[in-house]
Amino acid sequence: MTVSAKHDVMAPAGKPLVIVLGEDTYPYQYLDEQGNAAGILVDMWNQWSTVTNTKVRFVSRHWQDSLDQLAQNNADVHIGMAKTKARSAAFDFAKPITSLNTYLYVHKSIKSKKQFSDLIPYQIGIVEGSSHEVMLQQLEPRLSYKRYKNRNQLLAAADKGELYVFAGIEGYQRNDPLEQDIAANFYSSSRILIQKVDLFPAVNKGNKTLIRKINEGFALISPSVIKQIERRWLGYHKQTSGVVIAMQNGVEPYADIGADGLPTGMLVDLWQLWSNKSGINIDFISGDMNSTIDDVKRGIADVHIGYPESNDIRSGLKQAWHILSVKSRFFSRDQHLENIDETTMRIGVFPTAPYIAQVKTAFPKAQLRFYDSLETMVNAAYNNEIVGFVSSSAMTSHYLLANKLWAEFRQYTDIEFNTDMFALTRIDDSGLADRIQAGFNLISVEEQIQIERKWLINPDDRYFSGSTNKIKLTSQQKQYLASLGAIKMGYLKNWAPMEFQGKNGQFLGVNADIKNLLVKQLNLTIIPVAYDDFGLMVNDLVKGEIQLVASMAQTTARETALAFSSPYWPSPWAIVTSLTQPPIFNISQVVGKRLAVVEGYHIVDQLRQQYPAIDLVLVANTEQGINAVINGKADMFVEQVATLASTLKGGQYPSLKMSLIAELTEQHSRIGFFPGVKELVPLVDRVLSTIDESTQQNMYQKWVTLDLSSDTLQYERWVKILVISVLILAAIAFVIFLSNRRLNTEIQKRLKAEDNLKFMANHDNLTGLPNRGLFDDRLHQAVLTHHRDKQRFALLFLDLDGFKAVNDLHGHHIGDKLLHRVGLLLNKCVRESDTVARFGGDEFVLLLNNIDDKSSARHVADNILLALKKPIVIDNITVTISASIGIAVFADDADTAQRLLKCADKLMYQAKKIGGHQYKINE
């Protein structure tokens, strides 16, 4: 009797039940690396086989073929599928045994598309025979589709850029390269839910006996077993659809509960990003170090947020992921301890610290005392119970600053212990451990660095910024980079410290370091090409003779012919004149003078438009500009500060001096690209985003810092020769005296210039106010401090009304002076403890510390609006101005720096939208 003739019967006794499954629907039904059937449904059917004492045999097919296999009676049952009208006509179904969510995965370039109707212009990738097409047709009939035989073919098409939308099920991407590439471009956080789908075992029509046995067998399986199976594959139980994370309190800036009762800190941000990447919901429960570990062991929580472990000290849990490393240092109230490795003293440590053995080695004569909290350890040091203690540098620094104890303790930076922090799960929770790894693998190095910068103010405390890990590239990106072959990067031979040619023809300078970073991170081959003339180099870039040029300004004219990276290096301007010329303080002193400037610099057009009375003398390079001043062909020469400082430091131009000009707009260096390689821009931007202030400082010290030691040594050798000669000619002693005084004067001038460089790195050149970088640091510190002290502070986001009209009517030089005057006015409206910063353009932000209530912020805003009502006279021109102000209050409106800025910015636009000349605040 053939299978097709059977009704209400099962397979003959002794023969296994043949179960057909789809071979690539991970993690529900698929073939593993060994070719064996695997997944949630396979494990459930194996349990069914055990409780019913029925042998089963699995066969796998492509999805449509698996349906055909059952329809043609070549299998007894389908392992599990969604019900559709067409399938119900062909098969009978048992009760559902599990469920899943189906989604449309949307490419990051169109992640703003949130509705099915938004996707009508795009072909939807689907697996042939899947239920996705039927469900989507019901939701939006106008959608179109592109069908693939299996899931691998669909994903390969998405990876190649052939698809911008595809249908798929829940379940994290595996750690194979293809699925990691897909996850990097199709964010789980941007996916669109199609439908929750029940999965039903299916048999051919009329086989009631088998249906009954299937239902009876699955009813015998314990719900706890089902839960274990789902946790094994998904990392969480289907009914909760989320992961509970145990976190310890009071370890700021890593983890704590904020004033609003919500988790906050660096580890919290990392886990929230993990949630966005993996698509898994998370929740936090808090406690102390020991109780949170117990919560994981007892199953109250699924994972520990981050726990210190070493080979010597283990918690008994599984190390699912090395989330970061923390630097711990020795702190003491004694500012001048010497030979501490040989001193008998009492030192405080945490009993759970994995570096206790290292502390004993570093302090062999010390007596260790154990403390359960940083507060008790600091108090013990303050009360002289211990000489000092070892603790996390970032955590201790934050605590001391928040409690106004920073000045009383010294951090011994030469004594350092590294602690590895791990996300921990239970030993038997392998599915969750796999899922944790897959989620964190989706987080880029740049994203980790940005979170770390937000929370760890001291660059020396950072882990990701100092990591040697390369940025993660998709297979498609790697193929593109490989296809480029060798590309050429133009640079100027004599433009130190940004770029110059060494004695042996090598490419040196800041931009050479940037080039090396690109080579290392992107595996590029970059050939440096030296130029004498900047204008010629830019022309070759436009023609494609070279593909990259660093230290370029992005202008409207250049944007039509070139592509540009994000800014990576601040480059303010300065003017060089002869020593006999009076100091240059503002650009008005240049009017009517002959000003040399390198042809091709973007500042040429700026000067011509804003200051037409200046007589510009175009030169080919920096050397020609300086020689023009020396030879009298120009009265002065304008160039970037760093380049002038490097050029003048050698002492070969003793008749010249440098002046810093705040009125000239600060330039930020970018990399210019030939349009033929514009796909390289976002990859280069990712590399540039990894350059933090610590890396910039190292480059600064290497290439930019005024190297006075070489001049001093050279002078000392000269003095020795003259001392010998003085025995013959006493008159030379007088020359030495004058030279010595001259050199000391030059040294002081250059030291002052270096101080000015450091000031300009953190302040706006035009107004002298803190710039965005310095303000961000102060804002983050305010959040941390006010969190601890449970106090309010206010953020005022201010945008000038009518500023564009002033610029258009009177010129940019009047507009620039107006901005400077507004900055002075704003400073008069606040206390010394507050901060006024310029964000750029005509936007200012004010940070008002420790306010009692919102009325304090309103009072400041009223004073600002009142002060701005008075006419301002600039160069005999009377201008009027006002402002729109948005006021956000910590922590009433937001509890993070980013949200607070966003709230204040939104309120400012509301004020401007209804006419301006007023402020808006949430009541």
PDB file of N, CA and C in Angstrom, residues 653-734:
ATOM      1  N   TYR A 653      65.202  82.209  11.109  1.00  0.00           N
ATOM      2  CA  TYR A 653      64.513  83.457  10.784  1.00  0.00           C
ATOM      3  C   TYR A 653      64.429  84.330  12.038  1.00  0.00           C
ATOM      4  N   PRO A 654      65.565  84.807  12.580  1.00  0.00           N
ATOM      5  CA  PRO A 654      65.561  85.560  13.837  1.00  0.00           C
ATOM      6  C   PRO A 654      64.898  86.929  13.725  1.00  0.00           C
ATOM      7  N   SER A 655      64.673  87.404  12.493  1.00  0.00           N
ATOM      8  CA  SER A 655      64.097  88.743  12.323  1.00  0.00           C
ATOM      9  C   SER A 655      62.572  88.702  12.233  1.00  0.00           C
ATOM     10  N   LEU A 656      61.965  87.503  12.382  1.00  0.00           N
ATOM     11  CA  LEU A 656      60.518  87.371  12.211  1.00  0.00           C
ATOM     12  C   LEU A 656      59.836  87.003  13.529  1.00  0.00           C
ATOM     13  N   LYS A 657      58.563  87.340  13.630  1.00  0.00           N
ATOM     14  CA  LYS A 657      57.764  86.966  14.796  1.00  0.00           C
ATOM     15  C   LYS A 657      56.371  86.558  14.314  1.00  0.00           C
ATOM     16  N   MET A 658      55.658  85.827  15.188  1.00  0.00           N
ATOM     17  CA  MET A 658      54.345  85.289  14.833  1.00  0.00           C
ATOM     18  C   MET A 658      53.283  85.913  15.730  1.00  0.00           C
ATOM     19  N   SER A 659      52.125  86.240  15.156  1.00  0.00           N
ATOM     20  CA  SER A 659      50.989  86.770  15.890  1.00  0.00           C
ATOM     21  C   SER A 659      49.771  85.903  15.610  1.00  0.00           C
ATOM     22  N   LEU A 660      48.991  85.606  16.671  1.00  0.00           N
ATOM     23  CA  LEU A 660      47.774  84.812  16.526  1.00  0.00           C
ATOM     24  C   LEU A 660      46.597  85.736  16.256  1.00  0.00           C
ATOM     25  N   ILE A 661      45.801  85.418  15.229  1.00  0.00           N
ATOM     26  CA  ILE A 661      44.684  86.264  14.815  1.00  0.00           C
ATOM     27  C   ILE A 661      43.381  85.513  15.087  1.00  0.00           C
ATOM     28  N   ALA A 662      42.659  85.953  16.112  1.00  0.00           N
ATOM     29  CA  ALA A 662      41.427  85.252  16.499  1.00  0.00           C
ATOM     30  C   ALA A 662      40.306  85.465  15.502  1.00  0.00           C
ATOM     31  N   GLU A 663      40.343  86.560  14.728  1.00  0.00           N
ATOM     32  CA  GLU A 663      39.222  86.888  13.843  1.00  0.00           C
ATOM     33  C   GLU A 663      39.145  85.979  12.621  1.00  0.00           C
ATOM     34  N   LEU A 664      40.282  85.402  12.226  1.00  0.00           N
ATOM     35  CA  LEU A 664      40.258  84.512  11.075  1.00  0.00           C
ATOM     36  C   LEU A 664      39.629  83.191  11.488  1.00  0.00           C
ATOM     37  N   THR A 665      38.621  82.767  10.739  1.00  0.00           N
ATOM     38  CA  THR A 665      37.885  81.563  11.084  1.00  0.00           C
ATOM     39  C   THR A 665      38.823  80.378  11.203  1.00  0.00           C
ATOM     40  N   GLU A 666      38.640  79.598  12.259  1.00  0.00           N
ATOM     41  CA  GLU A 666      39.481  78.418  12.459  1.00  0.00           C
ATOM     42  C   GLU A 666      39.174  77.364  11.404  1.00  0.00           C
ATOM     43  N   GLN A 667      40.198  76.860  10.816  1.00  0.00           N
ATOM     44  CA  GLN A 667      40.055  75.805   9.819  1.00  0.00           C
ATOM     45  C   GLN A 667      40.282  74.454  10.465  1.00  0.00           C
ATOM     46  N   HIS A 668      39.534  73.457  10.033  1.00  0.00           N
ATOM     47  CA  HIS A 668      39.792  72.080  10.446  1.00  0.00           C
ATOM     48  C   HIS A 668      40.247  71.295   9.223  1.00  0.00           C
ATOM     49  N   SER A 669      41.338  70.590   9.383  1.00  0.00           N
ATOM     50  CA  SER A 669      41.883  69.823   8.273  1.00  0.00           C
ATOM     51  C   SER A 669      40.977  68.642   7.944  1.00  0.00           C
ATOM     52  N   ARG A 670      40.770  68.437   6.674  1.00  0.00           N
ATOM     53  CA  ARG A 670      40.049  67.271   6.154  1.00  0.00           C
ATOM     54  C   ARG A 670      40.909  66.606   5.089  1.00  0.00           C
ATOM     55  N   ILE A 671      40.527  65.415   4.717  1.00  0.00           N
ATOM     56  CA  ILE A 671      41.188  64.746   3.594  1.00  0.00           C
ATOM     57  C   ILE A 671      40.310  64.934   2.369  1.00  0.00           C
ATOM     58  N   GLY A 672      40.918  65.431   1.287  1.00  0.00           N
ATOM     59  CA  GLY A 672      40.203  65.577   0.030  1.00  0.00           C
ATOM     60  C   GLY A 672      40.378  64.330  -0.828  1.00  0.00           C
ATOM     61  N   PHE A 673      39.309  63.932  -1.523  1.00  0.00           N
ATOM     62  CA  PHE A 673      39.315  62.698  -2.320  1.00  0.00           C
ATOM     63  C   PHE A 673      38.956  63.005  -3.769  1.00  0.00           C
ATOM     64  N   PHE A 674      39.656  62.382  -4.673  1.00  0.00           N
ATOM     65  CA  PHE A 674      39.213  62.334  -6.064  1.00  0.00           C
ATOM     66  C   PHE A 674      37.882  61.584  -6.110  1.00  0.00           C
ATOM     67  N   PRO A 675      36.858  62.107  -6.802  1.00  0.00           N
ATOM     68  CA  PRO A 675      35.529  61.473  -6.770  1.00  0.00           C
ATOM     69  C   PRO A 675      35.513  60.009  -7.166  1.00  0.00           C
ATOM     70  N   GLY A 676      36.515  59.587  -7.925  1.00  0.00           N
ATOM     71  CA  GLY A 676      36.555  58.184  -8.335  1.00  0.00           C
ATOM     72  C   GLY A 676      36.728  57.211  -7.184  1.00  0.00           C
ATOM     73  N   VAL A 677      37.164  57.718  -6.010  1.00  0.00           N
ATOM     74  CA  VAL A 677      37.328  56.849  -4.841  1.00  0.00           C
ATOM     75  C   VAL A 677      36.453  57.340  -3.681  1.00  0.00           C
ATOM     76  N   LYS A 678      35.323  57.990  -3.999  1.00  0.00           N
ATOM     77  CA  LYS A 678      34.483  58.567  -2.947  1.00  0.00           C
ATOM     78  C   LYS A 678      33.868  57.511  -2.027  1.00  0.00           C
ATOM     79  N   GLU A 679      33.776  56.250  -2.493  1.00  0.00           N
ATOM     80  CA  GLU A 679      33.288  55.183  -1.609  1.00  0.00           C
ATOM     81  C   GLU A 679      34.254  54.923  -0.451  1.00  0.00           C
ATOM     82  N   LEU A 680      35.469  55.449  -0.592  1.00  0.00           N
ATOM     83  CA  LEU A 680      36.469  55.308   0.468  1.00  0.00           C
ATOM     84  C   LEU A 680      36.190  56.262   1.637  1.00  0.00           C
ATOM     85  N   VAL A 681      35.431  57.335   1.395  1.00  0.00           N
ATOM     86  CA  VAL A 681      35.236  58.387   2.400  1.00  0.00           C
ATOM     87  C   VAL A 681      34.657  57.860   3.708  1.00  0.00           C
ATOM     88  N   PRO A 682      33.521  57.116   3.699  1.00  0.00           N
ATOM     89  CA  PRO A 682      32.977  56.665   4.992  1.00  0.00           C
ATOM     90  C   PRO A 682      33.911  55.721   5.738  1.00  0.00           C
ATOM     91  N   LEU A 683      34.729  54.963   5.023  1.00  0.00           N
ATOM     92  CA  LEU A 683      35.676  54.061   5.687  1.00  0.00           C
ATOM     93  C   LEU A 683      36.801  54.873   6.334  1.00  0.00           C
ATOM     94  N   VAL A 684      37.277  55.894   5.622  1.00  0.00           N
ATOM     95  CA  VAL A 684      38.307  56.771   6.197  1.00  0.00           C
ATOM     96  C   VAL A 684      37.747  57.513   7.411  1.00  0.00           C
ATOM     97  N   ASP A 685      36.488  57.951   7.322  1.00  0.00           N
ATOM     98  CA  ASP A 685      35.857  58.638   8.459  1.00  0.00           C
ATOM     99  C   ASP A 685      35.824  57.744   9.692  1.00  0.00           C
ATOM    100  N   ARG A 686      35.593  56.463   9.485  1.00  0.00           N
ATOM    101  CA  ARG A 686      35.572  55.539  10.626  1.00  0.00           C
ATOM    102  C   ARG A 686      36.954  55.463  11.282  1.00  0.00           C
ATOM    103  N   VAL A 687      37.992  55.475  10.465  1.00  0.00           N
ATOM    104  CA  VAL A 687      39.350  55.453  11.025  1.00  0.00           C
ATOM    105  C   VAL A 687      39.636  56.765  11.756  1.00  0.00           C
ATOM    106  N   LEU A 688      39.272  57.882  11.142  1.00  0.00           N
ATOM    107  CA  LEU A 688      39.524  59.186  11.769  1.00  0.00           C
ATOM    108  C   LEU A 688      38.782  59.330  13.086  1.00  0.00           C
ATOM    109  N   SER A 689      37.605  58.698  13.205  1.00  0.00           N
ATOM    110  CA  SER A 689      36.828  58.812  14.439  1.00  0.00           C
ATOM    111  C   SER A 689      37.496  58.112  15.608  1.00  0.00           C
ATOM    112  N   THR A 690      38.473  57.248  15.331  1.00  0.00           N
ATOM    113  CA  THR A 690      39.176  56.557  16.418  1.00  0.00           C
ATOM    114  C   THR A 690      40.309  57.408  16.993  1.00  0.00           C
ATOM    115  N   ILE A 691      40.591  58.546  16.376  1.00  0.00           N
ATOM    116  CA  ILE A 691      41.671  59.413  16.863  1.00  0.00           C
ATOM    117  C   ILE A 691      41.120  60.271  17.989  1.00  0.00           C
ATOM    118  N   ASP A 692      41.451  59.946  19.210  1.00  0.00           N
ATOM    119  CA  ASP A 692      40.962  60.728  20.345  1.00  0.00           C
ATOM    120  C   ASP A 692      41.979  61.801  20.722  1.00  0.00           C
ATOM    121  N   GLU A 693      41.665  62.554  21.769  1.00  0.00           N
ATOM    122  CA  GLU A 693      42.540  63.659  22.153  1.00  0.00           C
ATOM    123  C   GLU A 693      43.909  63.173  22.606  1.00  0.00           C
ATOM    124  N   SER A 694      43.967  61.944  23.152  1.00  0.00           N
ATOM    125  CA  SER A 694      45.256  61.403  23.574  1.00  0.00           C
ATOM    126  C   SER A 694      46.161  61.148  22.364  1.00  0.00           C
ATOM    127  N   THR A 695      45.573  60.563  21.302  1.00  0.00           N
ATOM    128  CA  THR A 695      46.343  60.320  20.077  1.00  0.00           C
ATOM    129  C   THR A 695      46.766  61.633  19.447  1.00  0.00           C
ATOM    130  N   GLN A 696      45.850  62.614  19.428  1.00  0.00           N
ATOM    131  CA  GLN A 696      46.207  63.923  18.882  1.00  0.00           C
ATOM    132  C   GLN A 696      47.337  64.561  19.673  1.00  0.00           C
ATOM    133  N   GLN A 697      47.275  64.393  20.998  1.00  0.00           N
ATOM    134  CA  GLN A 697      48.323  64.975  21.840  1.00  0.00           C
ATOM    135  C   GLN A 697      49.671  64.342  21.537  1.00  0.00           C
ATOM    136  N   ASN A 698      49.673  63.013  21.327  1.00  0.00           N
ATOM    137  CA  ASN A 698      50.929  62.335  20.992  1.00  0.00           C
ATOM    138  C   ASN A 698      51.488  62.851  19.668  1.00  0.00           C
ATOM    139  N   MET A 699      50.595  63.027  18.688  1.00  0.00           N
ATOM    140  CA  MET A 699      51.042  63.578  17.408  1.00  0.00           C
ATOM    141  C   MET A 699      51.546  65.002  17.597  1.00  0.00           C
ATOM    142  N   TYR A 700      50.832  65.757  18.430  1.00  0.00           N
ATOM    143  CA  TYR A 700      51.225  67.141  18.697  1.00  0.00           C
ATOM    144  C   TYR A 700      52.627  67.189  19.283  1.00  0.00           C
ATOM    145  N   GLN A 701      52.864  66.345  20.292  1.00  0.00           N
ATOM    146  CA  GLN A 701      54.177  66.326  20.924  1.00  0.00           C
ATOM    147  C   GLN A 701      55.265  65.877  19.957  1.00  0.00           C
ATOM    148  N   LYS A 702      54.887  64.998  19.052  1.00  0.00           N
ATOM    149  CA  LYS A 702      55.874  64.446  18.119  1.00  0.00           C
ATOM    150  C   LYS A 702      56.246  65.437  17.017  1.00  0.00           C
ATOM    151  N   TRP A 703      55.236  66.168  16.491  1.00  0.00           N
ATOM    152  CA  TRP A 703      55.488  66.980  15.306  1.00  0.00           C
ATOM    153  C   TRP A 703      55.338  68.483  15.516  1.00  0.00           C
ATOM    154  N   VAL A 704      54.519  68.906  16.491  1.00  0.00           N
ATOM    155  CA  VAL A 704      54.134  70.306  16.565  1.00  0.00           C
ATOM    156  C   VAL A 704      54.809  71.063  17.687  1.00  0.00           C
ATOM    157  N   THR A 705      54.997  70.424  18.848  1.00  0.00           N
ATOM    158  CA  THR A 705      55.495  71.145  20.016  1.00  0.00           C
ATOM    159  C   THR A 705      56.780  71.884  19.705  1.00  0.00           C
ATOM    160  N   LEU A 706      56.881  73.102  20.184  1.00  0.00           N
ATOM    161  CA  LEU A 706      58.080  73.905  19.961  1.00  0.00           C
ATOM    162  C   LEU A 706      59.260  73.265  20.664  1.00  0.00           C
ATOM    163  N   ASP A 707      60.208  72.764  19.918  1.00  0.00           N
ATOM    164  CA  ASP A 707      61.337  72.023  20.477  1.00  0.00           C
ATOM    165  C   ASP A 707      62.444  72.995  20.834  1.00  0.00           C
ATOM    166  N   LEU A 708      62.383  73.516  22.064  1.00  0.00           N
ATOM    167  CA  LEU A 708      63.372  74.508  22.493  1.00  0.00           C
ATOM    168  C   LEU A 708      64.691  73.873  22.884  1.00  0.00           C
ATOM    169  N   SER A 709      64.671  72.591  23.214  1.00  0.00           N
ATOM    170  CA  SER A 709      65.893  71.959  23.709  1.00  0.00           C
ATOM    171  C   SER A 709      66.988  71.955  22.661  1.00  0.00           C
ATOM    172  N   SER A 710      66.595  71.736  21.393  1.00  0.00           N
ATOM    173  CA  SER A 710      67.614  71.686  20.342  1.00  0.00           C
ATOM    174  C   SER A 710      68.274  73.055  20.166  1.00  0.00           C
ATOM    175  N   ASP A 711      67.443  74.129  20.262  1.00  0.00           N
ATOM    176  CA  ASP A 711      68.006  75.464  20.147  1.00  0.00           C
ATOM    177  C   ASP A 711      68.949  75.755  21.305  1.00  0.00           C
ATOM    178  N   THR A 712      68.548  75.324  22.503  1.00  0.00           N
ATOM    179  CA  THR A 712      69.361  75.590  23.684  1.00  0.00           C
ATOM    180  C   THR A 712      70.698  74.871  23.603  1.00  0.00           C
ATOM    181  N   LEU A 713      70.682  73.610  23.170  1.00  0.00           N
ATOM    182  CA  LEU A 713      71.928  72.851  23.049  1.00  0.00           C
ATOM    183  C   LEU A 713      72.849  73.480  22.007  1.00  0.00           C
ATOM    184  N   GLN A 714      72.231  73.917  20.897  1.00  0.00           N
ATOM    185  CA  GLN A 714      73.026  74.552  19.854  1.00  0.00           C
ATOM    186  C   GLN A 714      73.674  75.824  20.397  1.00  0.00           C
ATOM    187  N   TYR A 715      72.914  76.587  21.173  1.00  0.00           N
ATOM    188  CA  TYR A 715      73.424  77.828  21.753  1.00  0.00           C
ATOM    189  C   TYR A 715      74.549  77.541  22.748  1.00  0.00           C
ATOM    190  N   GLU A 716      74.385  76.474  23.552  1.00  0.00           N
ATOM    191  CA  GLU A 716      75.401  76.145  24.548  1.00  0.00           C
ATOM    192  C   GLU A 716      76.734  75.798  23.882  1.00  0.00           C
ATOM    193  N   ARG A 717      76.678  75.086  22.775  1.00  0.00           N
ATOM    194  CA  ARG A 717      77.915  74.753  22.056  1.00  0.00           C
ATOM    195  C   ARG A 717      78.587  76.036  21.543  1.00  0.00           C
ATOM    196  N   TRP A 718      77.733  76.936  21.069  1.00  0.00           N
ATOM    197  CA  TRP A 718      78.256  78.215  20.571  1.00  0.00           C
ATOM    198  C   TRP A 718      78.896  79.013  21.710  1.00  0.00           C
ATOM    199  N   VAL A 719      78.290  79.008  22.888  1.00  0.00           N
ATOM    200  CA  VAL A 719      78.816  79.735  24.041  1.00  0.00           C
ATOM    201  C   VAL A 719      80.188  79.194  24.433  1.00  0.00           C
ATOM    202  N   LYS A 720      80.353  77.853  24.407  1.00  0.00           N
ATOM    203  CA  LYS A 720      81.644  77.262  24.788  1.00  0.00           C
ATOM    204  C   LYS A 720      82.776  77.765  23.887  1.00  0.00           C
ATOM    205  N   ILE A 721      82.462  77.846  22.587  1.00  0.00           N
ATOM    206  CA  ILE A 721      83.482  78.349  21.654  1.00  0.00           C
ATOM    207  C   ILE A 721      83.842  79.796  21.987  1.00  0.00           C
ATOM    208  N   LEU A 722      82.793  80.584  22.284  1.00  0.00           N
ATOM    209  CA  LEU A 722      83.036  81.999  22.568  1.00  0.00           C
ATOM    210  C   LEU A 722      83.776  82.199  23.895  1.00  0.00           C
ATOM    211  N   VAL A 723      83.537  81.306  24.861  1.00  0.00           N
ATOM    212  CA  VAL A 723      84.234  81.408  26.151  1.00  0.00           C
ATOM    213  C   VAL A 723      85.734  81.237  25.962  1.00  0.00           C
ATOM    214  N   ILE A 724      86.101  80.307  25.077  1.00  0.00           N
ATOM    215  CA  ILE A 724      87.533  80.135  24.783  1.00  0.00           C
ATOM    216  C   ILE A 724      88.080  81.391  24.109  1.00  0.00           C
ATOM    217  N   SER A 725      87.268  81.920  23.186  1.00  0.00           N
ATOM    218  CA  SER A 725      87.729  83.121  22.469  1.00  0.00           C
ATOM    219  C   SER A 725      87.815  84.337  23.362  1.00  0.00           C
ATOM    220  N   VAL A 726      87.060  84.345  24.463  1.00  0.00           N
ATOM    221  CA  VAL A 726      87.055  85.523  25.321  1.00  0.00           C
ATOM    222  C   VAL A 726      88.403  85.764  25.964  1.00  0.00           C
ATOM    223  N   LEU A 727      89.202  84.680  26.083  1.00  0.00           N
ATOM    224  CA  LEU A 727      90.540  84.855  26.633  1.00  0.00           C
ATOM    225  C   LEU A 727      91.390  85.715  25.703  1.00  0.00           C
ATOM    226  N   ILE A 728      91.024  85.726  24.433  1.00  0.00           N
ATOM    227  CA  ILE A 728      91.772  86.507  23.461  1.00  0.00           C
ATOM    228  C   ILE A 728      91.121  87.876  23.270  1.00  0.00           C
ATOM    229  N   LEU A 729      89.776  87.869  23.120  1.00  0.00           N
ATOM    230  CA  LEU A 729      89.065  89.127  22.862  1.00  0.00           C
ATOM    231  C   LEU A 729      87.961  89.292  23.896  1.00  0.00           C
ATOM    232  N   ALA A 730      88.173  90.121  24.876  1.00  0.00           N
ATOM    233  CA  ALA A 730      87.199  90.308  25.949  1.00  0.00           C
ATOM    234  C   ALA A 730      85.899  90.907  25.434  1.00  0.00           C
ATOM    235  N   ALA A 731      85.960  91.573  24.301  1.00  0.00           N
ATOM    236  CA  ALA A 731      84.760  92.229  23.782  1.00  0.00           C
ATOM    237  C   ALA A 731      83.659  91.231  23.435  1.00  0.00           C
ATOM    238  N   ILE A 732      84.085  89.978  23.127  1.00  0.00           N
ATOM    239  CA  ILE A 732      83.078  88.980  22.733  1.00  0.00           C
ATOM    240  C   ILE A 732      82.154  88.640  23.893  1.00  0.00           C
ATOM    241  N   ALA A 733      82.639  88.878  25.135  1.00  0.00           N
ATOM    242  CA  ALA A 733      81.783  88.623  26.309  1.00  0.00           C
ATOM    243  C   ALA A 733      80.513  89.461  26.242  1.00  0.00           C
ATOM    244  N   PHE A 734      80.670  90.686  25.764  1.00  0.00           N
ATOM    245  CA  PHE A 734      79.509  91.556  25.659  1.00  0.00           C
ATOM    246  C   PHE A 734      78.513  91.025  24.634  1.00  0.00           C
TER     247      PHE A 734
END
